[in-house]
XYZ file of N, CA and C in Angstrom:
777
model
N -50.938 80.949 220.721
C -50.850 79.545 221.153
C -49.400 79.081 220.971
N -48.830 78.491 222.027
C -47.454 78.026 221.966
C -47.346 76.767 221.101
N -46.128 76.441 220.622
C -45.943 75.196 219.854
C -46.417 73.966 220.614
N -46.189 73.953 221.935
C -46.622 72.816 222.742
C -48.148 72.707 222.749
N -48.787 73.887 222.876
C -50.256 73.890 222.848
C -50.794 73.492 221.480
N -50.096 73.952 220.412
C -50.504 73.599 219.048
C -50.408 72.087 218.831
N -49.311 71.489 219.327
C -49.129 70.048 219.175
C -50.233 69.272 219.878
N -50.618 69.745 221.039
C -51.694 69.085 221.765
C -53.038 69.302 221.087
N -53.197 70.464 220.470
C -54.480 70.798 219.858
C -54.820 69.907 218.678
N -53.801 69.541 217.871
C -54.120 68.732 216.684
C -53.578 67.305 216.784
N -53.301 66.859 217.999
C -52.772 65.506 218.186
C -53.744 64.449 217.672
N -55.029 64.661 217.907
C -56.015 63.677 217.462
C -56.068 63.588 215.947
N -55.944 64.735 215.281
C -55.962 64.741 213.817
C -54.734 64.010 213.248
N -53.581 64.307 213.840
C -52.352 63.672 213.360
C -52.366 62.161 213.578
N -53.023 61.713 214.622
C -53.051 60.288 214.949
C -54.158 59.528 214.224
N -55.057 60.245 213.591
C -56.198 59.591 212.944
C -55.753 58.749 211.743
N -56.289 57.533 211.586
C -55.970 56.723 210.407
C -56.271 57.437 209.086
N -57.264 58.298 209.086
C -57.613 59.005 207.849
C -56.504 59.939 207.386
N -55.615 60.324 208.301
C -54.545 61.270 207.968
C -53.315 60.558 207.387
N -53.264 59.242 207.478
C -52.117 58.516 206.944
C -52.082 58.635 205.416
N -50.879 58.708 204.875
C -50.752 58.617 203.423
C -51.313 57.274 202.963
N -52.124 57.296 201.931
C -52.791 56.068 201.496
C -51.792 54.958 201.191
N -50.686 55.314 200.539
C -49.705 54.306 200.142
C -48.989 53.690 201.339
N -49.063 54.353 202.511
C -48.394 53.861 203.710
C -49.380 53.361 204.764
N -50.653 53.328 204.409
C -51.696 52.923 205.359
C -51.956 51.421 205.191
N -51.326 50.613 206.025
C -51.425 49.158 205.911
C -52.863 48.673 206.069
N -53.583 49.238 207.032
C -54.960 48.809 207.248
C -55.816 49.066 206.014
N -55.604 50.209 205.384
C -56.351 50.549 204.175
C -55.968 49.623 203.011
N -54.667 49.423 202.812
C -54.198 48.611 201.688
C -54.638 47.155 201.804
N -54.789 46.677 203.044
C -55.183 45.284 203.244
C -56.689 45.122 203.433
N -57.424 46.184 203.265
C -58.872 46.126 203.386
C -59.537 45.543 202.152
N -60.812 45.184 202.315
C -61.552 44.537 201.227
C -61.642 45.410 199.988
N -61.785 46.723 200.169
C -61.968 47.615 199.021
C -60.739 47.685 198.125
N -59.573 47.305 198.646
C -58.328 47.406 197.885
C -57.894 46.070 197.278
N -58.790 45.085 197.269
C -58.416 43.778 196.726
C -57.962 43.893 195.269
N -58.656 44.659 194.468
C -58.260 44.831 193.072
C -56.898 45.475 192.935
N -56.603 46.420 193.809
C -55.291 47.061 193.800
C -54.209 46.064 194.176
N -54.498 45.198 195.140
C -53.514 44.189 195.537
C -53.269 43.201 194.403
N -54.307 42.845 193.659
C -54.123 42.013 192.474
C -53.138 42.684 191.522
N -53.378 43.958 191.254
C -52.519 44.698 190.327
C -51.090 44.765 190.847
N -50.926 44.975 192.138
C -49.591 45.052 192.716
C -48.852 43.720 192.574
N -49.557 42.609 192.816
C -48.912 41.312 192.681
C -48.532 41.040 191.222
N -49.343 41.496 190.306
C -48.996 41.340 188.889
C -47.775 42.168 188.536
N -47.801 43.435 188.892
C -46.763 44.361 188.455
C -45.412 44.099 189.108
N -45.408 43.700 190.376
C -44.125 43.480 191.042
C -43.333 42.385 190.345
N -43.974 41.255 190.071
C -43.287 40.167 189.375
C -42.953 40.563 187.945
N -43.885 41.230 187.280
C -43.669 41.629 185.889
C -42.446 42.530 185.761
N -42.310 43.459 186.671
C -41.189 44.396 186.630
C -39.850 43.666 186.786
N -39.786 42.732 187.716
C -38.543 41.995 187.936
C -38.208 41.096 186.754
N -39.206 40.430 186.185
C -38.966 39.549 185.041
C -38.475 40.344 183.832
N -39.037 41.510 183.616
C -38.580 42.364 182.507
C -37.151 42.837 182.743
N -36.828 43.158 183.986
C -35.479 43.619 184.293
C -34.443 42.542 183.993
N -34.839 41.290 184.140
C -33.937 40.182 183.852
C -34.038 39.704 182.403
N -34.875 40.350 181.610
C -34.995 39.988 180.203
C -35.716 38.696 179.942
N -36.564 38.243 180.882
C -37.266 36.970 180.715
C -38.439 37.164 179.758
N -38.341 36.572 178.577
C -39.417 36.661 177.600
C -40.354 35.454 177.658
N -39.784 34.286 177.949
C -40.611 33.081 177.991
C -40.021 32.090 178.991
N -40.833 31.116 179.362
C -40.438 30.138 180.378
C -40.816 28.731 179.940
N -40.220 27.766 180.627
C -40.713 26.386 180.634
C -41.134 26.110 182.067
N -42.396 25.829 182.254
C -42.944 25.639 183.594
C -42.837 24.170 183.987
N -42.359 23.925 185.195
C -42.246 22.567 185.727
C -43.115 22.463 186.973
N -44.083 21.543 186.920
C -44.934 21.251 188.064
C -44.552 19.886 188.617
N -44.924 19.627 189.870
C -44.716 18.325 190.478
C -44.849 18.420 191.978
N -44.820 17.285 192.617
C -45.100 17.211 194.044
C -44.027 17.896 194.883
N -44.489 18.590 195.926
C -43.576 19.154 196.919
C -43.135 18.089 197.914
N -43.706 16.899 197.850
C -43.437 15.847 198.830
C -42.347 14.882 198.390
N -41.766 15.137 197.233
C -40.665 14.307 196.739
C -39.375 14.850 197.335
N -38.768 14.090 198.230
C -37.591 14.574 198.940
C -36.316 14.449 198.132
N -35.360 15.298 198.434
C -34.074 15.274 197.736
C -33.351 13.961 197.993
N -33.591 13.340 199.141
C -32.963 12.063 199.474
C -33.988 10.933 199.503
N -35.002 11.049 198.655
C -36.049 10.038 198.627
C -35.560 8.707 198.088
N -36.370 7.677 198.272
C -36.025 6.335 197.809
C -36.845 5.975 196.585
N -36.375 5.009 195.823
C -37.132 4.438 194.728
C -37.563 5.442 193.693
N -38.845 5.428 193.400
C -39.371 6.294 192.338
C -39.224 7.755 192.704
N -39.346 8.108 193.966
C -39.195 9.501 194.375
C -37.799 10.013 194.025
N -36.792 9.207 194.311
C -35.421 9.597 193.983
C -35.248 9.749 192.480
N -35.855 8.851 191.726
C -35.776 8.916 190.260
C -36.450 10.174 189.742
N -37.629 10.476 190.257
C -38.341 11.673 189.806
C -37.533 12.931 190.111
N -36.977 12.995 191.320
C -36.194 14.177 191.694
C -34.998 14.337 190.767
N -34.267 13.251 190.542
C -33.058 13.338 189.722
C -33.383 13.719 188.283
N -34.455 13.171 187.746
C -34.813 13.499 186.358
C -35.299 14.948 186.237
N -35.992 15.441 187.255
C -36.405 16.850 187.241
C -35.182 17.754 187.305
N -34.200 17.375 188.124
C -32.963 18.147 188.201
C -32.235 18.136 186.863
N -32.139 16.964 186.253
C -31.475 16.869 184.954
C -32.213 17.678 183.898
N -33.537 17.630 183.942
C -34.286 18.403 182.949
C -34.057 19.902 183.135
N -34.040 20.378 184.377
C -33.773 21.791 184.621
C -32.453 22.229 184.029
N -31.448 21.365 184.128
C -30.141 21.676 183.549
C -30.187 21.650 182.025
N -30.791 20.618 181.458
C -30.864 20.479 179.997
C -31.588 21.671 179.368
N -32.764 21.996 179.909
C -33.560 23.092 179.346
C -32.829 24.414 179.464
N -32.111 24.603 180.563
C -31.393 25.861 180.762
C -30.216 25.991 179.810
N -29.521 24.899 179.584
C -28.356 24.922 178.700
C -28.739 25.068 177.239
N -29.870 24.513 176.837
C -30.229 24.457 175.421
C -31.355 25.405 175.024
N -32.073 25.921 176.013
C -33.297 26.649 175.680
C -33.149 28.131 175.437
N -32.089 28.754 175.995
C -31.929 30.188 175.798
C -32.055 31.004 177.066
N -31.785 30.372 178.224
C -31.905 31.089 179.495
C -30.747 32.040 179.737
N -29.638 31.819 179.025
C -28.478 32.691 179.194
C -28.632 33.939 178.336
N -27.982 35.005 178.757
C -28.045 36.261 178.011
C -26.635 36.817 177.884
N -26.205 37.071 176.630
C -24.859 37.540 176.390
C -24.646 38.998 176.711
N -25.677 39.819 176.542
C -25.551 41.253 176.793
C -26.853 41.758 177.391
N -26.827 42.939 178.019
C -28.044 43.477 178.654
C -29.227 43.635 177.700
N -28.971 43.777 176.416
C -30.067 43.979 175.481
C -30.722 42.706 175.007
N -30.135 41.562 175.301
C -30.683 40.289 174.835
C -31.758 39.770 175.783
N -32.673 38.981 175.220
C -33.741 38.402 176.029
C -33.374 36.985 176.430
N -34.071 36.498 177.430
C -33.932 35.111 177.864
C -35.208 34.369 177.497
N -35.056 33.187 176.933
C -36.211 32.363 176.599
C -36.128 31.018 177.303
N -37.296 30.428 177.526
C -37.400 29.082 178.084
C -36.708 28.968 179.445
N -36.830 30.011 180.241
C -36.269 30.008 181.593
C -37.123 29.089 182.475
N -36.477 28.234 183.240
C -37.207 27.334 184.131
C -38.005 28.139 185.151
N -39.295 27.817 185.267
C -40.173 28.462 186.240
C -40.925 27.379 187.005
N -40.916 27.480 188.323
C -41.599 26.501 189.162
C -42.444 27.225 190.205
N -43.115 26.429 191.038
C -43.864 26.986 192.145
C -42.994 27.430 193.299
N -41.675 27.229 193.170
C -40.736 27.795 194.120
C -40.493 27.014 195.389
N -41.275 25.981 195.637
C -41.161 25.248 196.892
C -40.227 24.056 196.804
N -40.399 23.078 197.699
C -39.521 21.909 197.736
C -39.911 20.858 196.702
N -39.299 19.673 196.800
C -39.661 18.558 195.946
C -39.243 18.746 194.505
N -40.151 18.417 193.601
C -39.880 18.526 192.172
C -39.532 19.953 191.793
N -40.191 20.913 192.405
C -39.903 22.316 192.101
C -38.455 22.646 192.423
N -38.007 22.208 193.593
C -36.625 22.436 193.987
C -35.671 21.767 193.008
N -35.989 20.558 192.586
C -35.113 19.816 191.683
C -34.904 20.563 190.367
N -35.984 21.080 189.789
C -35.865 21.799 188.516
C -35.071 23.084 188.689
N -35.327 23.819 189.774
C -34.543 25.024 190.047
C -33.070 24.678 190.272
N -32.818 23.559 190.937
C -31.447 23.147 191.200
C -30.711 22.855 189.894
N -31.369 22.158 188.978
C -30.738 21.861 187.702
C -30.368 23.115 186.939
N -31.262 24.100 186.954
C -30.962 25.367 186.283
C -29.776 26.055 186.942
N -29.762 26.040 188.270
C -28.663 26.669 189.018
C -27.339 25.998 188.682
N -27.340 24.689 188.596
C -26.112 23.957 188.292
C -25.611 24.251 186.885
N -26.523 24.626 185.997
C -26.125 25.022 184.642
C -25.624 26.461 184.607
N -25.759 27.178 185.721
C -25.353 28.577 185.771
C -26.385 29.532 185.219
N -27.619 29.049 185.085
C -28.693 29.857 184.502
C -29.651 30.331 185.585
N -30.353 31.447 185.339
C -31.380 31.881 186.288
C -32.605 30.987 186.209
N -33.379 30.958 187.258
C -34.667 30.262 187.242
C -35.602 30.979 188.192
N -36.884 30.732 188.010
C -37.932 31.492 188.683
C -38.644 30.617 189.700
N -39.002 31.205 190.845
C -39.824 30.528 191.841
C -41.043 31.364 192.159
N -42.217 30.901 191.734
C -43.474 31.591 192.015
C -44.121 30.964 193.251
N -43.732 31.422 194.432
C -44.256 30.868 195.679
C -45.634 31.460 195.992
N -46.358 30.763 196.867
C -47.660 31.247 197.305
C -47.791 30.999 198.798
N -48.446 31.915 199.509
C -48.643 31.734 200.940
C -49.648 30.611 201.181
N -49.332 29.737 202.129
C -50.156 28.578 202.440
C -50.369 28.493 203.954
N -51.420 27.758 204.392
C -51.662 27.630 205.837
C -50.446 27.087 206.576
N -49.814 26.047 205.986
C -48.551 25.547 206.515
C -47.481 26.184 205.653
N -46.842 27.193 206.185
C -46.060 28.142 205.408
C -45.056 27.474 204.480
N -45.154 27.787 203.198
C -44.154 27.351 202.239
C -43.020 28.363 202.237
N -41.803 27.849 202.224
C -40.649 28.734 202.089
C -39.970 28.420 200.765
N -39.299 29.401 200.165
C -38.667 29.154 198.870
C -37.504 28.174 198.998
N -37.320 27.352 197.976
C -36.164 26.465 197.978
C -34.897 27.282 197.712
N -33.724 26.732 198.022
C -32.498 27.534 197.945
C -31.909 27.669 196.548
N -32.587 27.162 195.507
C -31.981 27.121 194.180
C -32.566 28.111 193.192
N -33.740 28.654 193.430
C -34.269 29.661 192.507
C -33.444 30.934 192.648
N -33.353 31.698 191.559
C -32.595 32.946 191.582
C -33.237 33.908 192.577
N -32.487 34.415 193.555
C -33.115 35.262 194.586
C -33.934 36.412 194.019
N -33.410 37.093 192.987
C -34.128 38.236 192.415
C -35.359 37.819 191.617
N -35.499 36.515 191.353
C -36.650 35.996 190.612
C -37.468 35.038 191.489
N -37.371 35.220 192.791
C -38.137 34.426 193.741
C -39.245 35.305 194.317
N -40.481 34.937 194.014
C -41.634 35.777 194.349
C -42.542 35.078 195.352
N -43.349 35.864 196.029
C -44.376 35.341 196.930
C -45.710 35.991 196.592
N -46.724 35.150 196.376
C -48.062 35.627 196.041
C -49.042 35.266 197.157
N -50.002 36.126 197.353
C -51.132 35.802 198.218
C -52.227 35.116 197.408
N -52.445 35.594 196.185
C -53.550 35.111 195.359
C -53.083 33.999 194.420
N -53.704 32.820 194.574
C -53.408 31.716 193.678
C -53.656 32.121 192.225
N -54.717 32.879 191.992
C -55.072 33.249 190.620
C -53.964 34.051 189.953
N -53.368 34.989 190.689
C -52.299 35.789 190.098
C -51.047 34.952 189.903
N -50.772 34.060 190.831
C -49.629 33.160 190.656
C -49.826 32.301 189.409
N -51.027 31.739 189.243
C -51.298 30.917 188.071
C -51.154 31.715 186.781
N -51.586 32.952 186.818
C -51.481 33.794 185.629
C -50.024 33.972 185.225
N -49.175 34.263 186.213
C -47.757 34.434 185.899
C -47.121 33.127 185.433
N -47.552 32.008 185.970
C -47.029 30.726 185.522
C -47.411 30.456 184.069
N -48.625 30.836 183.692
C -49.141 30.469 182.374
C -48.832 31.477 181.277
N -48.763 32.757 181.609
C -48.826 33.784 180.566
C -47.605 33.842 179.655
N -46.453 33.368 180.107
C -45.272 33.416 179.238
C -44.675 32.030 179.016
N -45.464 30.984 179.305
C -44.960 29.616 179.180
C -44.852 29.189 177.719
N -43.684 28.701 177.343
C -43.472 28.081 176.027
C -43.689 26.579 176.083
N -43.693 26.026 177.272
C -43.880 24.599 177.453
C -44.197 24.291 178.893
N -44.794 23.123 179.117
C -45.198 22.689 180.452
C -44.748 21.252 180.649
N -44.047 20.996 181.747
C -43.616 19.645 182.095
C -44.206 19.318 183.460
N -44.951 18.214 183.521
C -45.668 17.869 184.743
C -45.144 16.539 185.274
N -44.445 16.604 186.389
C -43.970 15.409 187.065
C -45.061 14.892 188.004
N -44.925 13.677 188.501
C -45.934 13.141 189.413
C -46.204 14.082 190.591
N -47.473 14.193 190.949
C -47.877 15.066 192.042
C -49.287 14.768 192.480
N -49.778 15.573 193.399
C -51.105 15.374 193.969
C -52.098 16.419 193.536
N -52.932 16.878 194.476
C -54.024 17.794 194.137
C -53.516 19.069 193.463
N -52.476 19.666 194.035
C -51.978 20.923 193.475
C -51.462 20.746 192.060
N -50.735 19.650 191.833
C -50.205 19.380 190.497
C -51.341 19.122 189.510
N -52.344 18.350 189.938
C -53.496 18.088 189.076
C -54.234 19.386 188.746
N -54.361 20.249 189.740
C -55.028 21.539 189.532
C -54.318 22.345 188.449
N -53.007 22.446 188.552
C -52.250 23.223 187.567
C -52.294 22.561 186.201
N -52.173 21.239 186.151
C -52.214 20.522 184.886
C -53.524 20.750 184.157
N -54.641 20.547 184.858
C -55.935 20.652 184.191
C -56.290 22.093 183.847
N -55.753 23.040 184.597
C -55.969 24.435 184.220
C -55.352 24.726 182.853
N -54.095 24.299 182.664
C -53.422 24.553 181.386
C -54.067 23.734 180.278
N -54.411 22.486 180.565
C -55.074 21.671 179.539
C -56.404 22.290 179.112
N -57.147 22.831 180.064
C -58.425 23.464 179.737
C -58.219 24.707 178.890
N -57.216 25.508 179.235
C -56.903 26.691 178.425
C -56.534 26.297 177.002
N -55.800 25.193 176.862
C -55.432 24.727 175.522
C -56.643 24.151 174.789
N -57.432 23.355 175.482
C -58.594 22.713 174.867
C -59.578 23.748 174.335
N -59.694 24.867 175.045
C -60.654 25.909 174.674
C -60.018 27.041 173.865
N -58.765 26.864 173.482
C -58.038 27.875 172.703
C -57.944 29.218 173.419
N -57.930 29.174 174.742
C -57.723 30.393 175.520
C -56.233 30.655 175.751
N -55.408 29.719 175.338
C -53.960 29.878 175.437
C -53.347 29.406 174.128
N -52.215 29.954 173.741
C -51.567 29.524 172.504
C -51.112 28.078 172.617
N -50.957 27.403 171.491
C -50.510 26.002 171.539
C -49.099 25.890 172.098
N -48.963 25.151 173.169
C -47.647 24.877 173.740
C -47.551 23.378 174.004
N -46.359 22.811 173.915
C -46.212 21.385 174.229
C -46.349 21.133 175.723
N -47.071 20.076 176.056
C -47.270 19.656 177.439
C -46.781 18.220 177.557
N -45.879 17.968 178.490
C -45.298 16.636 178.647
C -45.541 16.150 180.073
N -46.103 14.947 180.190
C -46.322 14.315 181.482
C -45.208 13.310 181.729
N -44.514 13.475 182.841
C -43.380 12.599 183.139
C -43.852 11.361 183.895
N -43.380 10.192 183.442
C -43.699 8.878 184.003
C -45.108 8.456 183.573
N -45.171 7.905 182.376
C -46.463 7.530 181.792
C -47.229 6.561 182.674
N -46.528 5.601 183.273
C -47.211 4.611 184.114
C -47.919 5.285 185.285
N -47.271 6.270 185.893
C -47.900 6.981 187.007
C -49.166 7.676 186.540
N -49.074 8.439 185.470
C -50.221 9.241 185.050
C -51.371 8.381 184.552
N -51.073 7.269 183.896
C -52.161 6.400 183.431
C -52.815 5.657 184.595
N -52.075 5.471 185.681
C -52.681 4.847 186.856
C -53.524 5.838 187.648
N -53.178 7.118 187.582
C -53.904 8.155 188.322
C -55.123 8.646 187.559
N -55.002 8.778 186.237
C -56.088 9.306 185.410
C -56.405 8.284 184.319
N -57.646 7.828 184.283
C -58.063 6.894 183.231
C -58.545 7.714 182.029
N -57.610 8.049 181.170
C -57.935 8.876 180.012
C -58.933 8.186 179.088
N -58.806 6.866 178.956
C -59.708 6.126 178.067
C -61.151 6.200 178.558
N -61.349 6.194 179.872
C -62.700 6.298 180.423
C -63.305 7.659 180.115
N -62.504 8.714 180.194
C -62.987 10.046 179.839
C -63.475 10.081 178.392
N -62.730 9.437 177.519
C -63.129 9.391 176.104
C -64.377 8.536 175.942
N -64.391 7.372 176.601
C -65.514 6.433 176.484
C -66.837 7.075 176.870
N -66.830 7.920 177.893
C -68.057 8.552 178.357
C -68.327 9.882 177.677
N -67.548 10.227 176.704
C -67.784 11.454 175.952
C -67.428 12.721 176.698
N -66.596 12.606 177.715
C -66.205 13.788 178.476
C -65.143 14.619 177.753
N -64.312 13.942 176.989
C -63.317 14.604 176.147
C -63.290 13.884 174.804
N -62.722 14.532 173.827
C -62.557 13.913 172.516
C -61.262 13.113 172.481
N -61.240 12.123 171.618
C -60.002 11.361 171.446
C -58.867 12.278 171.009
N -59.208 13.281 170.204
C -58.193 14.212 169.721
C -57.602 15.067 170.839
N -58.324 15.184 171.969
C -57.787 15.955 173.093
C -56.537 15.306 173.673
N -56.367 14.018 173.433
C -55.170 13.340 173.930
C -53.911 13.832 173.212
N -54.101 14.516 172.085
C -52.961 15.070 171.366
C -52.445 16.362 172.005
N -53.139 16.855 173.027
C -52.698 18.065 173.710
C -51.463 17.825 174.569
N -51.147 16.564 174.841
C -49.993 16.270 175.683
C -49.303 14.998 175.221
N -48.080 14.829 175.707
C -47.288 13.641 175.406
C -46.713 13.098 176.707
N -46.150 11.905 176.648
C -45.528 11.284 177.807
C -44.028 11.161 177.590
N -43.299 11.125 178.690
C -41.859 10.880 178.636
C -41.427 10.246 179.955
N -40.354 9.452 179.879
C -39.888 8.738 181.061
C -38.443 9.053 181.434
N -37.835 10.014 180.774
C -36.521 10.485 181.189
C -36.349 11.920 180.704
N -35.369 12.603 181.275
C -35.210 14.038 181.026
C -34.916 14.344 179.560
N -34.083 13.532 178.930
C -33.760 13.781 177.520
C -34.994 13.649 176.644
N -35.834 12.674 176.951
C -37.053 12.489 176.157
C -38.026 13.634 176.395
N -38.070 14.160 177.603
C -38.905 15.339 177.858
C -38.499 16.461 176.914
N -37.201 16.728 176.842
C -36.718 17.809 175.968
C -37.069 17.520 174.508
N -36.882 16.264 174.072
C -37.198 15.897 172.691
C -38.680 16.090 172.401
N -39.555 15.712 173.348
C -40.999 15.871 173.149
C -41.399 17.347 173.083
N -40.743 18.177 173.877
C -41.027 19.615 173.812
C -40.666 20.163 172.436
N -39.521 19.743 171.909
C -39.115 20.204 170.577
C -40.076 19.687 169.512
N -40.476 18.431 169.632
C -41.447 17.868 168.683
C -42.765 18.627 168.738
N -43.109 19.121 169.921
C -44.367 19.837 170.095
C -44.315 21.291 169.681
N -43.154 21.748 169.217
C -43.066 23.111 168.714
C -42.216 24.066 169.519
N -41.639 23.609 170.630
C -40.773 24.487 171.412
C -39.575 24.926 170.582
N -39.286 26.199 170.619
C -38.142 26.733 169.891
C -37.097 27.237 170.876
N -35.862 26.767 170.747
C -34.793 27.356 171.543
C -34.611 28.823 171.174
N -33.948 29.556 172.025
C -33.795 31.014 171.854
C -33.322 31.388 170.466
N -32.344 30.670 169.933
C -31.755 31.056 168.647
C -32.729 30.923 167.494
N -33.821 30.141 167.703
C -34.775 29.929 166.623
C -36.013 30.818 166.718
N -36.111 31.634 167.783
C -37.298 32.468 167.973
C -37.134 33.762 167.210
N -38.113 34.102 166.398
C -38.060 35.322 165.587
C -39.032 36.373 166.137
């Protein structure tokens, strides 16, 4: 049999999807049976990059993606204070690393998108520090903001894996005004703290008037939905410096104090 005849003889076998290398078979990798593998891949890809950059811990900043950089009134105030906080935390928290063997602590981590997330990443960038953007695919496509460190800008398909990465190394949580997504992230962390499924970390809500108008905490207590002591899981602050002070009061340790 000539080479030409041989090529024709096994053309169907060579073209069959079953003959593709599993690691290069897109249809197989994106199939239902590989969902667990995709979870693992999303975990490991981000984990590998964070370790390469020496990121040991983060300060997570949540807030609305709808707060514009050139917003008016309270929106402008929220954006500016988030930017200032990103700079303050980066300068004082331990995001810088003097040598390849040193770790980074309290690195700013956000959802990677626009609005408050962009502001916090921008503040870190202006301080000359790295910051993280944990983006997620959405029906109306989210694109990463221009201020997160490119090598630490990730995209997730699974909200659950994104949330895990946001929570698992957080030393503190700062929640600026936001909507459904911000509330979802806030209550997830509060629930983990309330049930002792996460270590004690300081949680600060920015703009007390906003949060008390959105959530009637006293009503939750009145109806026995939460304990009065649960209110000690978080604090309020109305400017960037006070946010940093509340985090320190709540137990946050700058890099030099972590043993």
